Tab-separated table of C-alpha atoms and ligand atoms in Angstrom:
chain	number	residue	atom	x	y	z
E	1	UNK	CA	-7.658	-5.334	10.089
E	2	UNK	CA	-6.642	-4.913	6.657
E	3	UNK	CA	-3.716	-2.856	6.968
E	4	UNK	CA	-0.214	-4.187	6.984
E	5	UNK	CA	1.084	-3.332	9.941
E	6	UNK	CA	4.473	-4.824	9.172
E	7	UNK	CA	5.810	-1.828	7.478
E	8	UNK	CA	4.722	2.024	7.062
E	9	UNK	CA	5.531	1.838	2.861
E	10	UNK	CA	3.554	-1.479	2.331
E	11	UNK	CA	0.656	0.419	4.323
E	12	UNK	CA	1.251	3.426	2.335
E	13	UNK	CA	1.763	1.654	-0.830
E	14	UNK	CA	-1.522	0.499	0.022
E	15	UNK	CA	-3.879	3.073	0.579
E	16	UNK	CA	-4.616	3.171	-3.533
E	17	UNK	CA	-6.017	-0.682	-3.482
E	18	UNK	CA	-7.691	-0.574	-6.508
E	19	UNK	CA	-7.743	2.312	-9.506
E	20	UNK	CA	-11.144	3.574	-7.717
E	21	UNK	CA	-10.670	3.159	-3.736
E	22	UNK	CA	-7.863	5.701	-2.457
E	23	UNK	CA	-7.799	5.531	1.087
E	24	UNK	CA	-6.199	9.170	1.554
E	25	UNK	CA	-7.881	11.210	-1.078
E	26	UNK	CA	-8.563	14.102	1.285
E	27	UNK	CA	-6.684	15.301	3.952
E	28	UNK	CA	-9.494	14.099	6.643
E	29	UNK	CA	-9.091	10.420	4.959
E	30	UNK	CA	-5.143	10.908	5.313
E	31	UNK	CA	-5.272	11.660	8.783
E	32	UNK	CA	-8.035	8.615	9.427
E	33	UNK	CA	-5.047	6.718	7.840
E	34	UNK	CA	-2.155	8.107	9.811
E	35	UNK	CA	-3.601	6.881	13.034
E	36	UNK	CA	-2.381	3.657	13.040
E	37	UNK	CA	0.990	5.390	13.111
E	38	UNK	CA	1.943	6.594	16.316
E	39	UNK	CA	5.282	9.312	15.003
E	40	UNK	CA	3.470	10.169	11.769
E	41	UNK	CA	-0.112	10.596	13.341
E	42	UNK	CA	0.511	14.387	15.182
E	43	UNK	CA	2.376	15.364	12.104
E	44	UNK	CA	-0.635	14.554	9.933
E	45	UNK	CA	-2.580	16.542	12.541
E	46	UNK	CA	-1.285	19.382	11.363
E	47	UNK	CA	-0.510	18.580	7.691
E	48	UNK	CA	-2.070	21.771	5.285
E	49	UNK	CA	-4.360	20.880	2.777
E	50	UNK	CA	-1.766	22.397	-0.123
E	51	UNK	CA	0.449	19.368	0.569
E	52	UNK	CA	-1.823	16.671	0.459
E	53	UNK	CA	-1.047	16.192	-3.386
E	54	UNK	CA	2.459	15.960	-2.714
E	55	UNK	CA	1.796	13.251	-0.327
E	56	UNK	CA	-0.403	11.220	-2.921
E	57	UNK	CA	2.552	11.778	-5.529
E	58	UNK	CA	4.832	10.181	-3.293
E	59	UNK	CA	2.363	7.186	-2.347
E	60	UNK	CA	1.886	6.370	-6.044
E	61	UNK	CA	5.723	6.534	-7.222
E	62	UNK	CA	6.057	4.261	-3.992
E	63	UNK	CA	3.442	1.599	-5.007
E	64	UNK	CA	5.244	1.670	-8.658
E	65	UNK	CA	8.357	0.853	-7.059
E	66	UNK	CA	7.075	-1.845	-4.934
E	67	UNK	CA	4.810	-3.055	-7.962
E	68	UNK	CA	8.454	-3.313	-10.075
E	69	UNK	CA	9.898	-4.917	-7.195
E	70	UNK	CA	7.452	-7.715	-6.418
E	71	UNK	CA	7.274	-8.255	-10.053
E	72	UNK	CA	11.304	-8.286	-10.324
E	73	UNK	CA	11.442	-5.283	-12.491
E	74	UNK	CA	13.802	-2.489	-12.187
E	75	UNK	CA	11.951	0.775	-10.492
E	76	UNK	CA	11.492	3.850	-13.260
E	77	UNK	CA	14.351	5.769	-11.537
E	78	UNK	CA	11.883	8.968	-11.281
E	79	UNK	CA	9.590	6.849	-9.396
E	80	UNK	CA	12.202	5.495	-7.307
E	81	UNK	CA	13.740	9.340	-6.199
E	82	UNK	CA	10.495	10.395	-5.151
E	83	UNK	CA	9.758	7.298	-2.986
E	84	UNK	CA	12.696	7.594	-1.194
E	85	UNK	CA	14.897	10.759	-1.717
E	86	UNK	CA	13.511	12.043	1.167
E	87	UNK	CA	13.996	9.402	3.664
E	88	UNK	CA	18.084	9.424	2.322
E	89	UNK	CA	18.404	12.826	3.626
E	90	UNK	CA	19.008	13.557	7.520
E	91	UNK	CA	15.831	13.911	9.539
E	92	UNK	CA	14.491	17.169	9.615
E	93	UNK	CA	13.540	16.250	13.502
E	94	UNK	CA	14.451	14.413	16.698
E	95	UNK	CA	12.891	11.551	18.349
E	96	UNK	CA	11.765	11.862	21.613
E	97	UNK	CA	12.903	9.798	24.303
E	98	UNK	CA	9.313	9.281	25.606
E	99	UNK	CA	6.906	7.661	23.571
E	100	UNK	CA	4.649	10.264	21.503
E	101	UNK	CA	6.644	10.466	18.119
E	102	UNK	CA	9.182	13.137	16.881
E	103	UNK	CA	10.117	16.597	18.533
E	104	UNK	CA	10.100	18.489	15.166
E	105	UNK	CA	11.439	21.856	16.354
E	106	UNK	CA	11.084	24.447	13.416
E	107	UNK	CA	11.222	21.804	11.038
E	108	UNK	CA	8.219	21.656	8.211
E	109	UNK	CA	5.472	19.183	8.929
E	110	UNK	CA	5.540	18.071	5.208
E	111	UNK	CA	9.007	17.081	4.920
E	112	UNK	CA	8.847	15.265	8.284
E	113	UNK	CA	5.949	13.295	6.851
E	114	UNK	CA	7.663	12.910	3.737
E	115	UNK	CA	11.331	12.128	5.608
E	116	UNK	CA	9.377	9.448	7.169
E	117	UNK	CA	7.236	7.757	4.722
E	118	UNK	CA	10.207	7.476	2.231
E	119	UNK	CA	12.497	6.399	5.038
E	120	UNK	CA	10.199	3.472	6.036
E	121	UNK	CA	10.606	2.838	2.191
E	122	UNK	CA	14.352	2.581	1.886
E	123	UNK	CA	14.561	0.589	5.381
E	124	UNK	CA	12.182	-1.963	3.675
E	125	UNK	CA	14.347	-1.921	0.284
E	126	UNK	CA	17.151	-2.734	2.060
E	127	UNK	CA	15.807	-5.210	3.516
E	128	UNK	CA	15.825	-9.264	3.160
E	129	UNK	CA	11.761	-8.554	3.237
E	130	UNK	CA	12.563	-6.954	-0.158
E	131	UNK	CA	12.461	-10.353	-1.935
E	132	UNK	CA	9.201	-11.387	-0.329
E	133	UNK	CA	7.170	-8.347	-1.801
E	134	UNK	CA	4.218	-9.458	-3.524
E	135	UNK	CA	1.616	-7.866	-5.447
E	136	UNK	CA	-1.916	-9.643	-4.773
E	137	UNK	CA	-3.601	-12.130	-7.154
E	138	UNK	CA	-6.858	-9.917	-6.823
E	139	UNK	CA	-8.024	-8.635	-9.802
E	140	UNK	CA	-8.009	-5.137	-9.825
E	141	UNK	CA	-6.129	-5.052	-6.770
E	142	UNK	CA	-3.136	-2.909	-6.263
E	143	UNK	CA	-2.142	-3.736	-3.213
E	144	UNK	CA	1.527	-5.161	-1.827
E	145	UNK	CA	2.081	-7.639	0.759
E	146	UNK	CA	5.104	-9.601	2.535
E	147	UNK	CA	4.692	-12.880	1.953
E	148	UNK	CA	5.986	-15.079	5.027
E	149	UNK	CA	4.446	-18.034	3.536
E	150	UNK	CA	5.755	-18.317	-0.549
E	151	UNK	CA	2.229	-19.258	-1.680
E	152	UNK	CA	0.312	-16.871	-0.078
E	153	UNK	CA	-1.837	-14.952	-3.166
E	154	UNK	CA	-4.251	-12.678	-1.786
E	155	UNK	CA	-3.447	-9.232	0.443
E	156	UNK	CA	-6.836	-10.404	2.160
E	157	UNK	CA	-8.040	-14.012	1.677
E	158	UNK	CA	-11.313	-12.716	3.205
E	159	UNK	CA	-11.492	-10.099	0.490
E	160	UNK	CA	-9.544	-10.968	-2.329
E	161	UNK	CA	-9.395	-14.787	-1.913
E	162	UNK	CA	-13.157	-15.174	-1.285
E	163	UNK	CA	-14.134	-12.862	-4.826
E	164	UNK	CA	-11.398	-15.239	-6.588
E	165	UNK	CA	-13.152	-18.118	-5.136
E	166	UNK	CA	-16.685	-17.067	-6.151
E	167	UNK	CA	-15.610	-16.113	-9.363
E	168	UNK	CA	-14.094	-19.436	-10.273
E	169	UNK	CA	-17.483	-21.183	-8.767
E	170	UNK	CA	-19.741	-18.662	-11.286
E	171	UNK	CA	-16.576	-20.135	-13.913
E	172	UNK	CA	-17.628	-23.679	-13.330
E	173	UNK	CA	-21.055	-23.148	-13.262
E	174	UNK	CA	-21.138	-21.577	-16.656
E	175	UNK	CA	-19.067	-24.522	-17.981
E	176	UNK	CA	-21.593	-26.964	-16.334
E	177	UNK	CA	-24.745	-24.928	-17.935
E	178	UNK	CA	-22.972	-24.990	-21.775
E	179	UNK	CA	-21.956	-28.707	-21.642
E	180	UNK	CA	-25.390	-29.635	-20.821
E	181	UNK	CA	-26.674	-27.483	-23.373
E	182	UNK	CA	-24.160	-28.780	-26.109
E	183	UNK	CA	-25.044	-32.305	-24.627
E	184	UNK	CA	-29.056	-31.417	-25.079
E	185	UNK	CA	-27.930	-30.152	-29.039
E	186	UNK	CA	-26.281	-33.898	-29.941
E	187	UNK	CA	-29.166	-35.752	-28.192
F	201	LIG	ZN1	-5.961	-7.954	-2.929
């Protein structure tokens, strides 16, 4: 499993994990994504197609913010509003007793999906985990992680640590090949 399970905004943070692989670029890949999510799953259900980009604008001003965080930089304050603006306001639903997610009522699906994602966001801001955000070693790799452990690198050490690893092995193996050809130059 490669998602975070720790928090809904690292998970969202992290469905853009490289500048190529967005993991809810359509609405069917969205909903794939919401699954894991047990309140925002229904919601996405029934989530129109026209708000889909609002979602992904919110996702990326929330992987800025987390970016600035991990790397101890001070959030764009646009970037910061739309992460968690939302989430600051009262819920636009109620919770059900029962397990099965929200009640929403009349309220709008989008700004219960958007009251929720940004509201995972502040909880996690607020939170000592703040000051364990890290951004992954990987290159290329946008995604955030909480590290438990302070030298933990990778968001995957079967993905990102294992390319890393390779890489550096193809790194010492060109070495190897140019001293032995610099060596075969002098003799
Ligand atoms: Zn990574």
């Amino acid at each position: 499993m490669h998602t975070d399970l720790a928090s809904l905004a690292v998970s969202f943070a992290n469905t853009l994990s490289s500048s190529s692989r967005d993991r809810i670029a359509t609405l069917e890949k969205f909903r794939g994504w919401a699954q894991n999510w047990p309140t925002l799953q229904p919601l996405a259900a029934r989530l129109n197609a026209d708000h889909l980009e609002g979602v992904l604008e919110r996702r990326n001003a929330m992987q800025a913010v987390m970016h600035a965080v991990a790397d101890g930089r001070k959030p764009s304050a646009a970037d910061l509003f739309l992460a968690t603006d939302s989430g600051l306001a009262a819920a636009p639903f109620r919770l059900r007793s029962a397990p099965g997610g929200a009640a929403l009522g009349r309220a709008p699906v989008y700004e219960a999906i958007s009251h929720l994602l940004a509201r995972s966001a502040v909880d996690l801001l607020l939170s000592p985990q703040a000051a364990e955000l890290r951004l992954c070693e990987g290159v290329r790799c946008r995604k955030v992680f909480i590290a438990a452990r302070t030298n933990r690198r990778w968001c995957d050490t079967r993905v990102c640590g294992n390319r890393a690893r390779v890489a550096a092995h193809a790194r010492r193996r060109s070495q190897d090949t140019e001293s032995t050809t610099s060596d075969d130059l002098s003799g």
